[in-house]
Amino acid sequence: MLTFLYRVWQLFVAAPLALLASILTALTVTIGCTLGEGHFWGYWPARLWARAIIRVLLLPVKVEGREHLQPGQSYVFVANHQGAFDIFLVYGFLNRNFKWMMKHQLRRMPLVGMACAAAHHIFVDKRGPSKVKETYDKARATLRDGMSLVVFPEGARTYTGHMGEFKRGAFMLADELQLPVVPLTINGSFNVMPRMRDMKWVCWHPLRLTIHEPVFPVGQGKENILHLEQQSYQTVMSGLVPEYRGYKPNPDQ
C-alpha cells in the first residue's frame, strides 16, 4: 500500500514539480551565467534545485564529515558513482561551490547541457589528443581560480552497487596543482534508482553522503598520484555499506 501511495505521489506531485523546477533552474543558470558572476549563478540555483528534488521525493539525507573541510580551500572531490541521485546528493548537500567534471555527451541534453556549458562545468572529451588537452587545461584553470572540482573517477555508474576502477585524471590534476583530494562515499543512490531503472519509479531509500578527511600530497609525480588514487579508493570503499563493499568490474568503464 505504501509503495502504491508513493508512486501516486511521484506521478501527480513530485514528477510535475521536478520537471518545472528543472526547466526553471536550467534557464536561470544559463541566463545568470550569461549576464555575469558565473560562480554564483552556476552553483546556487542548481544547489536549491537538487535539494528540492530530494525533498519533494521525501528522501531522507544524512551528511557526515563536513568538519573536515576548510573555508577557502580548493579541493578535488572524488566519489563513487552509484546512480542518478548522486548528482542531487552532492549538488544539494556537499555545501561547497564547485564545478563538475562530466562526460561530453551530457552537453547534448536539452536545457541541461546548455546550463552546464554556461556554468563552465568541465566536459571530458576523449575524442582526440587536442580534446583531452583542452579538457585538462580548463580543469587546471578552474582549480587555480580557487574553485573546487567534483569527479566520479569510475567514469560510469555502477551496474551492481559495487565500485569499479578509479581512473587517474583527477589525481593527476591534484598532483600537478598540489591540491588535497577529498574522498566522498555515497550510499543509497543505487537503491533509489540504479542505471538499469533510469526514468522509472523512484524507490524510497535513505541517502547518505560521507565526507572523508582530505588526502594530502606526499610529494609530486607518479608516486604521489598513486598515493592519492589508492588512498582515496580505499577510503571511499570503507564508507560503503557492507552489501556493496568489494570491487566488481564495470563493463562500461
XYZ file of N, CA and C in Angstrom:
759
model
N 0.825 -1.207 0.000
C 0.000 0.000 0.000
C 0.867 1.269 0.000
N 1.916 1.274 0.836
C 2.786 2.440 0.902
C 3.500 2.673 -0.428
N 3.920 1.575 -1.075
C 4.570 1.696 -2.380
C 3.621 2.312 -3.398
N 2.369 1.880 -3.381
C 1.361 2.427 -4.298
C 1.158 3.922 -4.060
N 1.011 4.311 -2.792
C 0.805 5.720 -2.464
C 2.017 6.561 -2.861
N 3.209 6.004 -2.669
C 4.425 6.732 -3.027
C 4.491 6.937 -4.537
N 4.056 5.966 -5.299
C 4.059 6.104 -6.754
C 3.011 7.114 -7.222
N 1.875 7.142 -6.563
C 0.856 8.153 -6.874
C 1.417 9.547 -6.604
N 2.120 9.705 -5.464
C 2.755 10.981 -5.124
C 3.776 11.379 -6.196
N 4.580 10.407 -6.628
C 5.572 10.702 -7.661
C 4.912 11.167 -8.955
N 3.863 10.471 -9.365
C 3.240 10.734 -10.651
C 2.523 12.084 -10.691
N 1.795 12.400 -9.627
C 0.930 13.576 -9.668
C 1.503 14.802 -8.952
N 2.522 14.615 -8.115
C 3.088 15.744 -7.382
C 4.578 15.909 -7.683
N 5.377 14.877 -7.367
C 6.829 15.015 -7.463
C 7.301 15.219 -8.902
N 6.810 14.409 -9.838
C 7.286 14.498 -11.222
C 6.974 15.854 -11.865
N 5.741 16.359 -11.765
C 5.471 17.683 -12.349
C 6.300 18.795 -11.713
N 6.451 18.759 -10.370
C 7.248 19.780 -9.699
C 8.721 19.678 -10.087
N 9.238 18.444 -10.198
C 10.641 18.250 -10.568
C 10.894 18.738 -11.984
N 9.968 18.463 -12.901
C 10.121 18.915 -14.280
C 10.123 20.443 -14.353
N 9.175 21.061 -13.664
C 9.098 22.525 -13.658
C 10.358 23.131 -13.047
N 10.789 22.570 -11.927
C 11.994 23.080 -11.267
C 13.219 22.928 -12.153
N 13.308 21.823 -12.881
C 14.461 21.583 -13.750
C 14.514 22.596 -14.887
N 13.367 22.871 -15.491
C 13.323 23.835 -16.591
C 13.685 25.231 -16.092
N 13.077 25.646 -14.988
C 13.344 26.978 -14.447
C 14.800 27.123 -14.010
N 15.354 26.065 -13.407
C 16.748 26.121 -12.957
C 17.702 26.221 -14.130
N 17.476 25.413 -15.160
C 18.349 25.454 -16.339
C 18.323 26.837 -16.983
N 17.146 27.421 -17.087
C 17.037 28.750 -17.691
C 17.685 29.813 -16.802
N 17.482 29.693 -15.489
C 18.075 30.660 -14.558
C 19.595 30.606 -14.598
N 20.142 29.398 -14.593
C 21.596 29.239 -14.642
C 22.152 29.806 -15.948
N 21.514 29.462 -17.049
C 22.004 29.916 -18.350
C 21.968 31.436 -18.458
N 20.848 32.039 -18.093
C 20.716 33.493 -18.196
C 21.642 34.190 -17.202
N 21.670 33.690 -15.957
C 22.511 34.308 -14.934
C 23.983 34.263 -15.290
N 24.452 33.106 -15.768
C 25.873 32.967 -16.122
C 26.223 33.802 -17.349
N 25.259 33.953 -18.255
C 25.499 34.762 -19.441
C 25.651 36.237 -19.079
N 24.872 36.679 -18.091
C 24.925 38.081 -17.670
C 26.150 38.374 -16.804
N 26.678 37.331 -16.143
C 27.866 37.538 -15.318
C 27.785 36.817 -13.992
N 28.909 36.819 -13.244
C 29.022 36.164 -11.932
C 28.661 34.679 -12.041
N 29.412 33.991 -12.898
C 29.138 32.584 -13.154
C 29.304 31.681 -11.952
N 30.216 32.035 -11.030
C 30.406 31.191 -9.852
C 29.145 31.157 -8.996
N 28.424 32.280 -8.931
C 27.174 32.317 -8.157
C 26.054 31.599 -8.897
N 25.782 32.044 -10.129
C 24.650 31.508 -10.880
C 24.881 30.072 -11.330
N 26.141 29.660 -11.404
C 26.434 28.288 -11.800
C 26.297 27.288 -10.670
N 26.109 27.804 -9.449
C 26.045 26.891 -8.310
C 24.747 27.000 -7.510
N 24.396 28.204 -7.060
C 23.299 28.326 -6.097
C 21.934 27.898 -6.621
N 21.526 28.286 -7.823
C 20.224 27.791 -8.295
C 20.181 26.269 -8.406
N 21.293 25.679 -8.883
C 21.339 24.222 -9.026
C 21.354 23.532 -7.661
N 22.009 24.156 -6.677
C 22.010 23.588 -5.331
C 20.589 23.542 -4.767
N 19.850 24.637 -4.924
C 18.470 24.676 -4.446
C 17.597 23.679 -5.205
N 17.838 23.560 -6.516
C 17.102 22.593 -7.339
C 17.324 21.162 -6.847
N 18.587 20.814 -6.578
C 18.906 19.454 -6.132
C 18.241 19.148 -4.789
N 18.290 20.103 -3.877
C 17.658 19.899 -2.572
C 16.140 19.762 -2.719
N 15.568 20.545 -3.629
C 14.118 20.478 -3.845
C 13.701 19.116 -4.384
N 14.490 18.563 -5.327
C 14.173 17.246 -5.888
C 14.190 16.187 -4.791
N 15.209 16.227 -3.953
C 15.316 15.252 -2.862
C 14.137 15.395 -1.903
N 13.795 16.634 -1.565
C 12.737 16.868 -0.575
C 11.363 16.496 -1.104
N 11.084 16.823 -2.371
C 9.760 16.531 -2.897
C 9.551 15.026 -3.054
N 10.645 14.281 -3.158
C 10.553 12.820 -3.221
C 10.621 12.174 -1.837
N 10.669 13.020 -0.799
C 10.581 12.565 0.591
C 11.742 11.644 0.978
N 12.915 11.871 0.383
C 14.073 11.020 0.652
C 14.895 11.609 1.805
N 15.096 10.866 2.879
C 15.914 11.376 3.985
C 17.394 11.390 3.619
N 18.095 12.415 4.066
C 19.515 12.582 3.760
C 20.296 12.766 5.047
N 21.418 12.064 5.135
C 22.344 12.248 6.248
C 23.719 12.585 5.678
N 24.327 13.636 6.201
C 25.659 14.053 5.761
C 26.607 13.966 6.940
N 27.746 13.336 6.721
C 28.763 13.183 7.762
C 30.085 13.756 7.274
N 30.804 14.472 8.144
C 32.182 14.844 7.855
C 32.411 16.236 7.303
N 31.402 17.117 7.346
C 31.632 18.474 6.823
C 32.739 19.204 7.585
N 32.991 18.780 8.816
C 34.031 19.424 9.623
C 35.431 19.204 9.065
N 35.565 18.283 8.102
C 36.880 18.010 7.523
C 37.298 19.048 6.483
N 36.374 19.922 6.072
C 36.658 20.883 5.010
C 36.982 22.251 5.595
N 37.997 22.895 5.023
C 38.430 24.215 5.473
C 37.885 25.303 4.548
N 37.371 26.405 5.104
C 36.869 27.502 4.259
C 37.971 28.051 3.348
N 37.609 28.323 2.111
C 38.548 28.939 1.183
C 39.541 28.005 0.523
N 39.542 26.747 0.905
C 40.481 25.780 0.333
C 39.876 25.118 -0.902
N 40.646 25.037 -1.961
C 40.216 24.278 -3.138
C 40.490 22.797 -2.916
N 39.553 21.975 -3.355
C 39.702 20.526 -3.222
C 39.346 19.852 -4.548
N 39.886 18.672 -4.727
C 39.401 17.762 -5.754
C 38.599 16.689 -5.027
N 37.282 16.726 -5.183
C 36.400 15.744 -4.556
C 36.238 14.552 -5.491
N 36.402 13.335 -4.968
C 36.208 12.127 -5.775
C 35.195 11.235 -5.074
N 34.202 10.767 -5.831
C 33.106 9.993 -5.248
C 32.833 8.738 -6.056
N 32.309 7.727 -5.383
C 31.788 6.563 -6.097
C 30.522 6.976 -6.841
N 30.202 6.236 -7.896
C 29.086 6.633 -8.773
C 28.020 5.552 -8.744
N 27.087 5.674 -7.786
C 26.083 4.634 -7.593
C 24.884 4.766 -8.514
N 24.483 5.988 -8.823
C 23.271 6.142 -9.621
C 22.977 7.593 -9.937
N 21.812 7.831 -10.542
C 21.432 9.171 -10.967
C 21.316 10.139 -9.803
N 20.953 9.651 -8.632
C 20.727 10.541 -7.497
C 22.025 10.990 -6.826
N 23.166 10.494 -7.295
C 24.452 11.025 -6.827
C 24.522 12.528 -7.091
N 24.012 12.944 -8.245
C 24.063 14.352 -8.646
C 23.309 15.214 -7.637
N 22.094 14.807 -7.305
C 21.275 15.585 -6.372
C 21.900 15.621 -4.986
N 22.454 14.498 -4.567
C 23.026 14.403 -3.228
C 24.253 15.301 -3.089
N 25.161 15.232 -4.053
C 26.384 16.035 -3.976
C 26.075 17.515 -4.191
N 25.307 17.812 -5.231
C 24.971 19.206 -5.525
C 24.246 19.860 -4.347
N 23.297 19.138 -3.790
C 22.453 19.738 -2.772
C 23.029 19.778 -1.385
N 23.955 18.850 -1.062
C 24.294 18.681 0.347
C 25.790 18.704 0.652
N 26.643 18.850 -0.361
C 28.072 18.975 -0.076
C 28.377 20.331 0.559
N 27.591 21.341 0.204
C 27.750 22.701 0.745
C 29.084 23.345 0.375
N 29.568 23.057 -0.840
C 30.770 23.708 -1.374
C 30.499 24.096 -2.815
N 30.929 25.299 -3.176
C 30.828 25.717 -4.571
C 31.875 24.947 -5.375
N 31.460 24.361 -6.482
C 32.383 23.526 -7.249
C 31.933 23.457 -8.694
N 32.792 22.881 -9.518
C 32.459 22.554 -10.899
C 32.493 21.036 -11.051
N 31.576 20.528 -11.864
C 31.578 19.106 -12.179
C 32.562 18.819 -13.304
N 33.145 17.640 -13.288
C 33.829 17.092 -14.453
C 32.933 15.972 -14.968
N 32.413 16.136 -16.187
C 31.361 15.229 -16.670
C 31.623 14.801 -18.111
N 30.925 13.750 -18.541
C 31.062 13.247 -19.908
C 30.594 14.307 -20.915
N 31.314 14.407 -22.033
C 30.973 15.426 -23.021
C 29.612 15.167 -23.654
N 29.130 13.913 -23.605
C 27.819 13.603 -24.189
C 26.686 14.353 -23.487
N 26.902 14.726 -22.214
C 25.858 15.434 -21.476
C 25.608 16.832 -22.031
N 26.549 17.342 -22.803
C 26.358 18.655 -23.414
C 25.138 18.656 -24.345
N 24.766 17.476 -24.861
C 23.663 17.392 -25.817
C 22.292 17.273 -25.156
N 22.254 17.143 -23.839
C 20.967 17.030 -23.149
C 20.202 18.349 -23.248
N 18.934 18.292 -23.604
C 18.146 19.525 -23.715
C 18.170 20.336 -22.418
N 18.420 21.619 -22.513
C 18.467 22.574 -21.413
C 19.600 22.300 -20.427
N 19.733 21.046 -19.982
C 20.769 20.711 -19.001
C 22.157 20.961 -19.571
N 22.398 20.485 -20.785
C 23.700 20.697 -21.415
C 24.004 22.166 -21.600
N 23.001 22.932 -21.996
C 23.162 24.368 -22.183
C 23.532 25.048 -20.861
N 22.836 24.655 -19.777
C 23.098 25.248 -18.468
C 24.488 24.875 -17.963
N 24.888 23.626 -18.162
C 26.209 23.187 -17.706
C 27.322 23.911 -18.457
N 27.127 24.116 -19.739
C 28.124 24.845 -20.526
C 28.207 26.296 -20.061
N 27.052 26.912 -19.806
C 27.036 28.304 -19.348
C 27.708 28.454 -17.992
N 27.552 27.416 -17.139
C 28.132 27.450 -15.794
C 29.613 27.075 -15.787
N 30.159 26.739 -16.949
C 31.573 26.394 -17.105
C 31.953 25.107 -16.358
N 31.005 24.164 -16.320
C 31.396 22.833 -15.875
C 32.300 22.225 -16.951
N 33.042 21.223 -16.589
C 34.107 20.725 -17.459
C 33.669 19.428 -18.124
N 33.554 19.462 -19.432
C 33.155 18.282 -20.193
C 34.408 17.489 -20.579
N 34.450 16.223 -20.190
C 35.590 15.357 -20.501
C 35.409 14.820 -21.917
N 36.308 15.207 -22.790
C 36.224 14.821 -24.198
C 37.495 14.067 -24.574
N 37.344 12.790 -24.915
C 38.499 11.945 -25.228
C 38.568 11.583 -26.711
N 37.975 12.421 -27.554
C 37.914 12.091 -28.970
C 39.173 12.475 -29.731
N 40.234 12.770 -29.036
C 41.496 13.087 -29.685
C 42.403 13.822 -28.723
N 43.726 13.814 -28.974
C 44.674 14.465 -28.067
C 44.368 15.931 -27.808
N 43.941 16.664 -28.841
C 43.658 18.090 -28.648
C 42.459 18.293 -27.739
N 41.453 17.406 -27.835
C 40.273 17.498 -26.976
C 40.626 17.161 -25.527
N 41.461 16.145 -25.343
C 41.892 15.777 -23.992
C 42.665 16.925 -23.359
N 43.569 17.516 -24.127
C 44.362 18.648 -23.619
C 43.456 19.811 -23.232
N 42.465 20.088 -24.065
C 41.525 21.180 -23.789
C 40.771 20.934 -22.486
N 40.373 19.684 -22.262
C 39.657 19.329 -21.040
C 40.504 19.617 -19.809
N 41.755 19.158 -19.829
C 42.604 19.319 -18.656
C 43.095 20.752 -18.484
N 43.257 21.474 -19.574
C 43.616 22.890 -19.467
C 42.505 23.657 -18.756
N 41.257 23.342 -19.099
C 40.132 24.024 -18.467
C 40.036 23.657 -16.990
N 40.281 22.385 -16.666
C 40.241 21.953 -15.274
C 41.327 22.641 -14.455
N 42.521 22.752 -15.018
C 43.610 23.435 -14.313
C 43.256 24.895 -14.041
N 42.713 25.559 -15.053
C 42.345 26.964 -14.886
C 41.276 27.127 -13.818
N 40.328 26.217 -13.764
C 39.258 26.280 -12.774
C 39.806 26.127 -11.367
N 40.692 25.163 -11.176
C 41.233 24.911 -9.838
C 42.190 26.016 -9.409
N 42.924 26.580 -10.350
C 43.822 27.689 -9.999
C 43.045 28.937 -9.612
N 41.786 28.999 -10.031
C 40.941 30.157 -9.741
C 40.286 30.055 -8.368
N 40.674 29.053 -7.588
C 40.153 28.919 -6.235
C 38.907 28.064 -6.120
N 38.443 27.505 -7.225
C 37.240 26.680 -7.232
C 37.613 25.231 -6.915
N 36.630 24.467 -6.440
C 36.824 23.034 -6.246
C 36.219 22.270 -7.418
N 36.551 20.995 -7.499
C 36.129 20.148 -8.607
C 35.566 18.851 -8.038
N 34.461 18.384 -8.618
C 33.893 17.088 -8.228
C 33.987 16.136 -9.410
N 34.545 14.969 -9.155
C 34.782 13.980 -10.212
C 34.272 12.621 -9.744
N 33.666 11.878 -10.660
C 33.381 10.462 -10.447
C 34.486 9.690 -11.169
N 35.561 9.309 -10.489
C 36.720 8.736 -11.195
C 36.467 7.361 -11.803
N 35.329 6.730 -11.468
C 34.987 5.485 -12.160
C 34.583 5.783 -13.613
N 34.080 6.996 -13.854
C 33.723 7.395 -15.205
C 32.378 6.887 -15.682
N 31.733 6.027 -14.903
C 30.442 5.463 -15.296
C 29.734 4.958 -14.049
N 28.408 4.978 -14.089
C 27.646 4.469 -12.961
C 27.760 2.946 -12.869
N 27.684 2.465 -11.661
C 27.795 1.035 -11.418
C 26.536 0.297 -11.870
N 26.711 -0.962 -12.230
C 25.577 -1.842 -12.514
C 25.213 -2.700 -11.305
N 26.057 -2.706 -10.279
C 25.898 -3.649 -9.172
C 25.816 -2.985 -7.804
N 26.134 -1.720 -7.717
C 26.252 -1.053 -6.420
C 27.674 -1.071 -5.906
N 28.497 -1.963 -6.459
C 29.906 -2.058 -6.078
C 30.734 -1.075 -6.906
N 31.921 -0.771 -6.421
C 32.818 0.134 -7.131
C 33.625 -0.596 -8.185
N 33.869 0.102 -9.307
C 34.790 -0.386 -10.315
C 36.172 0.207 -10.070
N 36.905 0.439 -11.132
C 38.248 1.021 -11.013
C 38.168 2.544 -10.993
N 39.178 3.170 -10.414
C 39.331 4.619 -10.489
C 40.286 4.945 -11.633
N 39.904 5.921 -12.443
C 40.807 6.433 -13.472
C 41.625 7.572 -12.875
N 42.775 7.872 -13.482
C 43.769 8.708 -12.804
C 43.680 10.205 -13.090
N 42.801 10.617 -13.996
C 42.789 12.010 -14.399
C 42.674 12.995 -13.249
N 41.750 12.754 -12.340
C 41.536 13.666 -11.213
C 42.759 13.727 -10.311
N 43.416 12.602 -10.147
C 44.580 12.538 -9.250
C 45.805 13.178 -9.907
N 45.880 13.119 -11.213
C 46.962 13.803 -11.924
C 46.809 15.317 -11.785
N 45.573 15.803 -11.860
C 45.331 17.231 -11.666
C 45.696 17.655 -10.242
N 45.258 16.864 -9.278
C 45.566 17.176 -7.884
C 47.065 17.177 -7.645
N 47.770 16.260 -8.287
C 49.227 16.191 -8.149
C 49.889 17.418 -8.763
N 49.459 17.771 -9.958
C 50.072 18.906 -10.651
C 49.907 20.201 -9.865
N 48.721 20.402 -9.287
C 48.431 21.644 -8.571
C 48.651 21.514 -7.072
N 49.092 20.322 -6.637
C 49.372 20.071 -5.220
C 48.166 20.402 -4.336
N 47.013 19.867 -4.739
C 45.774 20.065 -4.000
C 45.390 18.797 -3.251
N 44.738 18.946 -2.100
C 44.238 17.765 -1.403
C 43.042 17.159 -2.125
N 42.943 15.851 -2.037
C 41.815 15.113 -2.594
C 40.898 14.715 -1.441
N 39.610 14.974 -1.603
C 38.647 14.604 -0.563
C 37.776 13.462 -1.075
N 37.907 12.268 -0.503
C 37.041 11.153 -0.900
C 35.626 11.354 -0.366
N 34.648 11.053 -1.204
C 33.238 11.092 -0.822
C 32.645 9.705 -1.026
N 31.923 9.222 -0.031
C 31.218 7.950 -0.187
C 29.731 8.208 -0.245
N 29.094 7.710 -1.305
C 27.650 7.830 -1.492
C 27.008 6.483 -1.207
N 26.033 6.498 -0.338
C 25.252 5.295 -0.037
C 23.773 5.588 -0.283
N 23.072 4.606 -0.839
C 21.630 4.712 -1.004
C 21.178 5.067 -2.406
N 22.021 5.730 -3.179
C 21.617 6.158 -4.512
C 21.312 4.975 -5.423
N 22.076 3.902 -5.289
C 21.827 2.708 -6.099
C 20.465 2.110 -5.771
N 20.072 2.179 -4.516
C 18.783 1.638 -4.100
C 17.624 2.515 -4.564
N 17.861 3.828 -4.639
C 16.809 4.753 -5.060
C 16.531 4.602 -6.551
N 17.592 4.633 -7.374
C 17.414 4.463 -8.815
C 18.735 4.091 -9.477
N 19.017 2.801 -9.632
C 20.221 2.396 -10.372
C 20.029 2.664 -11.851
N 21.101 2.602 -12.606
C 21.037 2.945 -14.023
C 20.138 2.002 -14.816
N 19.898 0.805 -14.303
C 19.027 -0.135 -15.008
C 17.567 0.304 -14.952
N 17.256 1.277 -14.057
C 15.868 1.738 -13.913
C 15.748 3.228 -14.213
N 16.610 3.761 -15.045
C 16.536 5.178 -15.393
C 15.140 5.541 -15.890
N 14.640 6.696 -15.413
C 13.357 7.240 -15.847
C 12.180 6.345 -15.461
N 12.363 5.532 -14.425
C 11.257 4.717 -13.919
C 10.944 5.161 -12.502
N 10.162 4.370 -11.771
C 9.756 4.755 -10.426
C 10.959 4.895 -9.503
N 10.917 5.910 -8.676
C 11.910 6.075 -7.622
C 11.526 5.170 -6.455
N 12.496 4.486 -5.900
C 12.273 3.661 -4.705
C 12.718 4.449 -3.472
N 11.857 4.495 -2.475
C 12.202 5.231 -1.263
C 13.352 4.526 -0.542
N 14.397 5.286 -0.238
C 15.536 4.735 0.498
C 16.350 5.902 1.040
N 16.854 5.804 2.258
C 17.685 6.888 2.798
C 18.962 7.066 1.977
N 19.427 8.309 1.904
C 20.675 8.649 1.231
C 21.679 9.135 2.265
N 22.936 8.770 2.051
C 23.981 9.233 2.968
C 25.222 9.650 2.192
N 25.718 10.822 2.537
C 26.943 11.346 1.942
C 27.985 11.460 3.043
N 29.092 10.742 2.880
C 30.182 10.791 3.856
C 31.355 11.552 3.259
N 31.718 12.644 3.923
C 32.861 13.464 3.504
C 34.052 13.042 4.358
N 34.999 12.386 3.749
C 36.137 11.859 4.495
C 37.222 12.935 4.671
N 38.188 12.628 5.481
C 39.315 13.543 5.676
C 40.099 13.674 4.363
N 40.602 14.871 4.077
C 41.370 15.063 2.842
C 42.626 14.191 2.813
N 42.971 13.778 1.606
C 44.225 13.068 1.370
C 45.200 14.084 0.783
N 46.274 14.365 1.505
C 47.197 15.418 1.095
C 48.343 14.845 0.259
N 48.910 15.661 -0.617
C 50.051 15.209 -1.424
C 51.238 14.819 -0.549
N 52.004 13.856 -1.026
C 53.230 13.436 -0.326
C 54.415 13.569 -1.289
N 54.466 14.686 -1.974
C 55.483 14.896 -2.992
C 54.798 15.253 -4.289
N 55.457 14.980 -5.407
C 54.874 15.264 -6.714
C 55.427 14.285 -7.737
N 54.520 13.797 -8.574
C 54.932 12.831 -9.576
C 54.161 11.529 -9.458
N 54.682 10.479 -10.096
C 53.978 9.201 -10.189
C 53.638 8.602 -8.827
N 54.579 8.672 -7.895
C 54.333 8.076 -6.580
C 53.208 8.797 -5.854
N 53.170 10.118 -5.974
C 52.104 10.868 -5.319
C 50.749 10.591 -5.968
N 50.719 10.502 -7.295
C 49.471 10.190 -7.995
C 48.933 8.845 -7.526
N 49.824 7.859 -7.431
C 49.414 6.535 -6.972
C 48.927 6.589 -5.529
N 49.619 7.364 -4.696
C 49.218 7.531 -3.298
C 47.815 8.125 -3.205
N 47.563 9.205 -3.939
C 46.260 9.860 -3.890
C 45.159 8.922 -4.376
N 45.440 8.199 -5.446
C 44.446 7.287 -6.017
C 44.131 6.136 -5.072
N 45.158 5.457 -4.589
C 44.938 4.275 -3.753
C 44.297 4.640 -2.419
N 44.788 5.720 -1.805
C 44.232 6.123 -0.516
C 42.774 6.546 -0.667
N 42.471 7.256 -1.736
C 41.095 7.694 -1.970
C 40.179 6.503 -2.226
N 40.647 5.566 -3.032
C 39.836 4.392 -3.353
C 39.504 3.596 -2.086
N 40.529 3.341 -1.284
C 40.312 2.570 -0.059
C 39.379 3.298 0.909
N 39.507 4.619 0.963
C 38.681 5.393 1.879
C 37.220 5.401 1.433
N 36.998 5.620 0.141
C 35.617 5.583 -0.370
C 35.002 4.208 -0.125
N 35.756 3.178 -0.420
C 35.272 1.808 -0.232
C 34.908 1.542 1.229
N 35.715 2.060 2.148
C 35.484 1.797 3.572
C 34.178 2.395 4.068
N 33.677 3.425 3.372
C 32.444 4.068 3.800
C 31.184 3.437 3.253
N 31.321 2.482 2.333
C 30.148 1.822 1.772
C 29.508 0.878 2.782
N 28.208 0.694 2.656
C 27.538 -0.302 3.487
C 28.094 -1.671 3.104
N 28.112 -2.628 4.034
C 28.734 -3.931 3.757
C 28.227 -4.610 2.489
N 26.966 -4.408 2.156
C 26.371 -5.059 0.985
C 27.112 -4.718 -0.305
N 27.696 -3.516 -0.378
C 28.311 -3.066 -1.621
C 29.822 -2.885 -1.527
N 30.426 -3.369 -0.489
C 31.882 -3.301 -0.401
C 32.509 -4.367 -1.291
N 33.709 -4.067 -1.771
C 34.410 -5.008 -2.635
C 34.310 -4.584 -4.088
N 35.383 -4.829 -4.812
C 35.459 -4.449 -6.224
C 34.686 -5.420 -7.101
N 33.951 -4.866 -8.084
C 33.352 -5.666 -9.151
C 33.563 -4.902 -10.454
N 34.031 -5.564 -11.501
C 34.302 -4.859 -12.755
C 33.036 -4.250 -13.346
N 33.204 -3.078 -13.945
C 32.109 -2.398 -14.615
C 32.377 -2.442 -16.123
N 31.554 -3.137 -16.890
C 31.824 -3.282 -18.325
C 31.748 -1.964 -19.079
N 31.214 -0.925 -18.452
C 31.075 0.376 -19.103
C 32.309 1.255 -18.916
N 33.286 0.774 -18.144
C 34.478 1.591 -17.905
C 35.436 1.498 -19.085
